[in-house]
Amino acid sequence: MAYAGLAQEYLGVPAVTRAYTTACVLTTAAVLELLTPFQLYFNPDLIFRKLQVWRLVTNFLFFGPLGFSFFFNMIFLYRYCRMLEEGSFRGRTADFVFMFLFGGFLMTLFGLFASLFFLGQAFTIMLVYVWSRRNPYIRMNFFGLLNFQAPFLPWVLMGFSLLLGNSIIIDLLGIAVGHIYYFLEDVFPNQPGGKKLLLTPSFLKMVFDTPEEDPNYNPLPEDRLENQPGDQDLNQQPPQ
């Protein structure tokens, strides 16, 4: 029963959030037993000269060895990825996937010119930034020490990284990419003369979004009968 309940809870997680967090956890588990971080990190030379193209993806999946930093990142990744998918992206899975691709593309471009080996934390900060800008009036509490409005959350996390002695370049990258997406998607289209520049490709909509029913569609009579099996026996005589 416990296993069934756990499986039901897992399958109840939105598809994109479930897939990404599962991939992150499995990648960390693989590093413990099968792989090393040297096989996963972002290296343009190995990607383009040795055709190790998997590094374009795996550098977003590894958050370091098991420890405080890993669990901290997983909690924030799961929480804010799920809230975005169930909130402003509800019913828009293709748009959510496109945000993933757009953000990953920009971070990869930046990674070509900087010595950044793993971009998963920056990706998490991007998700947090977009969520915080779309929920500006929510009050936040950080470890019971700070109270602030949601838009300050990415900056609080960056300050926390600084206190832990980590580089804030990754956090700044996530904030920058998150702001670019937020501006192009939510701000610029609503400006005078502005327009929507980020258009989700149709093939993503075909794959991830459920086709909308045509309100003007009139099914054939036989289709109606198939959908109402109880009506087919109305003229039959009851058994004697």
C-alpha positions as semicolon CSV with decimal commas, in nm:
position;residue;x (nm);y (nm);z (nm)
1;M;0,000;0,000;0,000
2;A;0,281;0,239;0,086
3;Y;0,449;0,165;-0,245
4;A;0,124;0,219;-0,435
5;G;0,068;0,550;-0,258
6;L;0,422;0,663;-0,333
7;A;0,388;0,565;-0,698
8;Q;0,056;0,749;-0,722
9;E;0,211;1,059;-0,567
10;Y;0,505;1,041;-0,806
11;L;0,282;1,004;-1,111
12;G;0,077;1,299;-0,985
13;V;0,373;1,531;-1,031
14;P;0,344;1,733;-1,357
15;A;0,524;1,568;-1,647
16;V;0,807;1,816;-1,708
17;T;0,886;1,859;-1,339
18;R;0,879;1,483;-1,289
19;A;1,107;1,417;-1,585
20;Y;1,364;1,684;-1,498
21;T;1,393;1,613;-1,126
22;T;1,407;1,238;-1,190
23;A;1,686;1,288;-1,444
24;C;1,881;1,498;-1,191
25;V;1,846;1,237;-0,915
26;L;1,935;0,948;-1,146
27;T;2,240;1,135;-1,277
28;T;2,365;1,188;-0,922
29;A;2,303;0,820;-0,844
30;A;2,494;0,720;-1,158
31;V;2,790;0,933;-1,052
32;L;2,799;0,745;-0,722
33;E;2,829;0,407;-0,897
34;L;2,892;0,425;-1,272
35;L;3,013;0,765;-1,393
36;T;3,240;1,049;-1,291
37;P;3,167;1,424;-1,314
38;F;3,444;1,445;-1,576
39;Q;3,214;1,259;-1,815
40;L;2,930;1,506;-1,763
41;Y;3,068;1,859;-1,735
42;F;3,035;2,127;-2,003
43;N;3,341;2,129;-2,228
44;P;3,302;2,298;-2,570
45;D;3,618;2,138;-2,702
46;L;3,499;1,786;-2,625
47;I;3,148;1,864;-2,749
48;F;3,246;1,999;-3,090
49;R;3,571;1,815;-3,159
50;K;3,502;1,480;-2,997
51;L;3,125;1,496;-3,059
52;Q;3,043;1,428;-2,694
53;V;2,710;1,602;-2,742
54;W;2,555;1,450;-2,428
55;R;2,747;1,711;-2,229
56;L;2,504;1,974;-2,359
57;V;2,239;1,803;-2,143
58;T;2,425;1,635;-1,859
59;N;2,581;1,958;-1,734
60;F;2,226;2,067;-1,641
61;L;2,154;1,743;-1,453
62;F;2,442;1,714;-1,207
63;F;2,425;1,921;-0,889
64;G;2,726;1,777;-0,712
65;P;2,766;1,486;-0,470
66;L;2,505;1,402;-0,209
67;G;2,508;1,664;0,060
68;F;2,348;1,987;0,177
69;S;2,403;2,168;-0,153
70;F;2,248;1,885;-0,356
71;F;1,933;1,856;-0,140
72;F;1,898;2,235;-0,118
73;N;1,906;2,265;-0,497
74;M;1,670;1,970;-0,545
75;I;1,413;2,118;-0,307
76;F;1,414;2,453;-0,485
77;L;1,419;2,293;-0,831
78;Y;1,123;2,067;-0,755
79;R;0,922;2,332;-0,572
80;Y;0,946;2,617;-0,820
81;C;0,947;2,404;-1,133
82;R;0,625;2,241;-1,015
83;M;0,463;2,570;-0,914
84;L;0,539;2,716;-1,256
85;E;0,406;2,411;-1,438
86;E;0,089;2,399;-1,229
87;G;0,050;2,778;-1,224
88;S;0,122;3,011;-1,514
89;F;0,204;2,719;-1,747
90;R;-0,099;2,506;-1,662
91;G;-0,229;2,354;-1,985
92;R;0,074;2,496;-2,172
93;T;0,328;2,217;-2,147
94;A;0,479;2,299;-2,486
95;D;0,541;2,660;-2,377
96;F;0,705;2,531;-2,058
97;V;0,933;2,298;-2,255
98;F;1,017;2,586;-2,487
99;M;1,120;2,797;-2,186
100;F;1,352;2,512;-2,084
101;L;1,506;2,505;-2,432
102;F;1,536;2,884;-2,455
103;G;1,698;2,914;-2,113
104;G;1,931;2,621;-2,174
105;F;2,035;2,767;-2,510
106;L;2,126;3,107;-2,363
107;M;2,317;2,950;-2,075
108;T;2,507;2,726;-2,315
109;L;2,604;3,029;-2,525
110;F;2,736;3,201;-2,215
111;G;2,918;2,883;-2,115
112;L;3,114;2,897;-2,441
113;F;3,286;3,215;-2,320
114;A;3,320;3,138;-1,950
115;S;3,470;2,858;-1,746
116;L;3,141;2,716;-1,622
117;F;3,127;2,339;-1,592
118;F;2,777;2,272;-1,457
119;L;2,474;2,493;-1,523
120;G;2,201;2,317;-1,325
121;Q;2,208;2,570;-1,041
122;A;2,178;2,858;-1,287
123;F;1,879;2,683;-1,443
124;T;1,714;2,652;-1,102
125;I;1,768;3,023;-1,035
126;M;1,610;3,100;-1,373
127;L;1,297;2,906;-1,273
128;V;1,286;3,081;-0,936
129;Y;1,325;3,420;-1,104
130;V;1,042;3,367;-1,352
131;W;0,811;3,240;-1,079
132;S;0,898;3,528;-0,846
133;R;0,828;3,793;-1,111
134;R;0,493;3,635;-1,192
135;N;0,394;3,626;-0,824
136;P;0,514;3,967;-0,701
137;Y;0,279;3,999;-0,402
138;I;0,356;3,669;-0,228
139;R;0,531;3,709;0,105
140;M;0,834;3,485;0,156
141;N;1,017;3,368;0,466
142;F;1,375;3,243;0,444
143;F;1,470;3,004;0,725
144;G;1,262;3,214;0,964
145;L;1,517;3,496;0,942
146;L;1,404;3,716;0,654
147;N;1,062;3,829;0,534
148;F;1,038;3,974;0,186
149;Q;0,831;3,989;-0,131
150;A;0,874;3,710;-0,387
151;P;1,071;3,917;-0,646
152;F;1,359;3,943;-0,398
153;L;1,394;3,564;-0,365
154;P;1,661;3,515;-0,637
155;W;1,873;3,786;-0,480
156;V;1,833;3,633;-0,134
157;L;1,950;3,298;-0,275
158;M;2,247;3,468;-0,435
159;G;2,337;3,627;-0,101
160;F;2,306;3,288;0,065
161;S;2,548;3,141;-0,191
162;L;2,788;3,422;-0,117
163;L;2,770;3,348;0,257
164;L;2,852;2,984;0,185
165;G;3,162;3,093;-0,004
166;N;3,033;2,995;-0,348
167;S;3,079;3,192;-0,666
168;I;2,780;3,408;-0,753
169;I;2,849;3,396;-1,128
170;I;2,612;3,100;-1,164
171;D;2,338;3,283;-0,971
172;L;2,384;3,599;-1,178
173;L;2,363;3,394;-1,497
174;G;2,035;3,236;-1,385
175;I;1,893;3,577;-1,292
176;A;2,004;3,730;-1,625
177;V;1,855;3,451;-1,836
178;G;1,538;3,448;-1,627
179;H;1,500;3,824;-1,675
180;I;1,553;3,797;-2,051
181;Y;1,279;3,536;-2,074
182;Y;1,045;3,730;-1,846
183;F;1,099;4,053;-2,039
184;L;1,046;3,897;-2,383
185;E;0,747;3,689;-2,272
186;D;0,563;3,908;-2,020
187;V;0,683;4,268;-2,053
188;F;0,773;4,355;-2,412
189;P;0,452;4,218;-2,575
190;N;0,249;4,454;-2,354
191;Q;0,452;4,764;-2,439
192;P;0,337;5,015;-2,704
193;G;0,458;4,876;-3,033
194;G;0,569;4,554;-2,870
195;K;0,491;4,206;-2,989
196;K;0,540;3,847;-2,881
197;L;0,886;3,735;-2,990
198;L;0,905;3,397;-2,820
199;L;0,681;3,172;-3,028
200;T;0,664;2,808;-2,930
201;P;0,733;2,588;-3,237
202;S;0,429;2,404;-3,364
203;F;0,599;2,064;-3,339
204;L;0,635;2,112;-2,962
205;K;0,264;2,189;-2,939
206;M;0,185;1,876;-3,139
207;V;0,395;1,662;-2,906
208;F;0,313;1,808;-2,565
209;D;-0,023;1,985;-2,584
210;T;-0,362;1,816;-2,604
211;P;-0,541;1,930;-2,922
212;E;-0,827;2,165;-2,851
213;E;-1,173;2,042;-2,945
214;D;-1,339;2,232;-3,227
215;P;-1,660;2,384;-3,084
216;N;-1,811;2,378;-3,435
217;Y;-1,745;2,007;-3,489
218;N;-2,065;1,809;-3,544
219;P;-2,006;1,433;-3,505
220;L;-2,169;1,185;-3,742
221;P;-2,479;0,999;-3,616
222;E;-2,287;0,672;-3,585
223;D;-2,023;0,850;-3,374
224;R;-2,293;0,970;-3,139
225;L;-2,425;0,616;-3,105
226;E;-2,076;0,484;-3,027
227;N;-2,039;0,740;-2,751
228;Q;-2,382;0,651;-2,604
229;P;-2,391;0,271;-2,588
230;G;-2,696;0,271;-2,359
231;D;-2,911;0,428;-2,632
232;Q;-2,844;0,143;-2,877
233;D;-3,059;-0,102;-2,679
234;L;-3,367;0,118;-2,640
235;N;-3,561;-0,067;-2,910
236;Q;-3,464;-0,415;-2,796
237;Q;-3,723;-0,625;-2,617
238;P;-3,638;-0,722;-2,263
239;P;-3,565;-1,090;-2,213
240;Q;-3,870;-1,305;-2,126
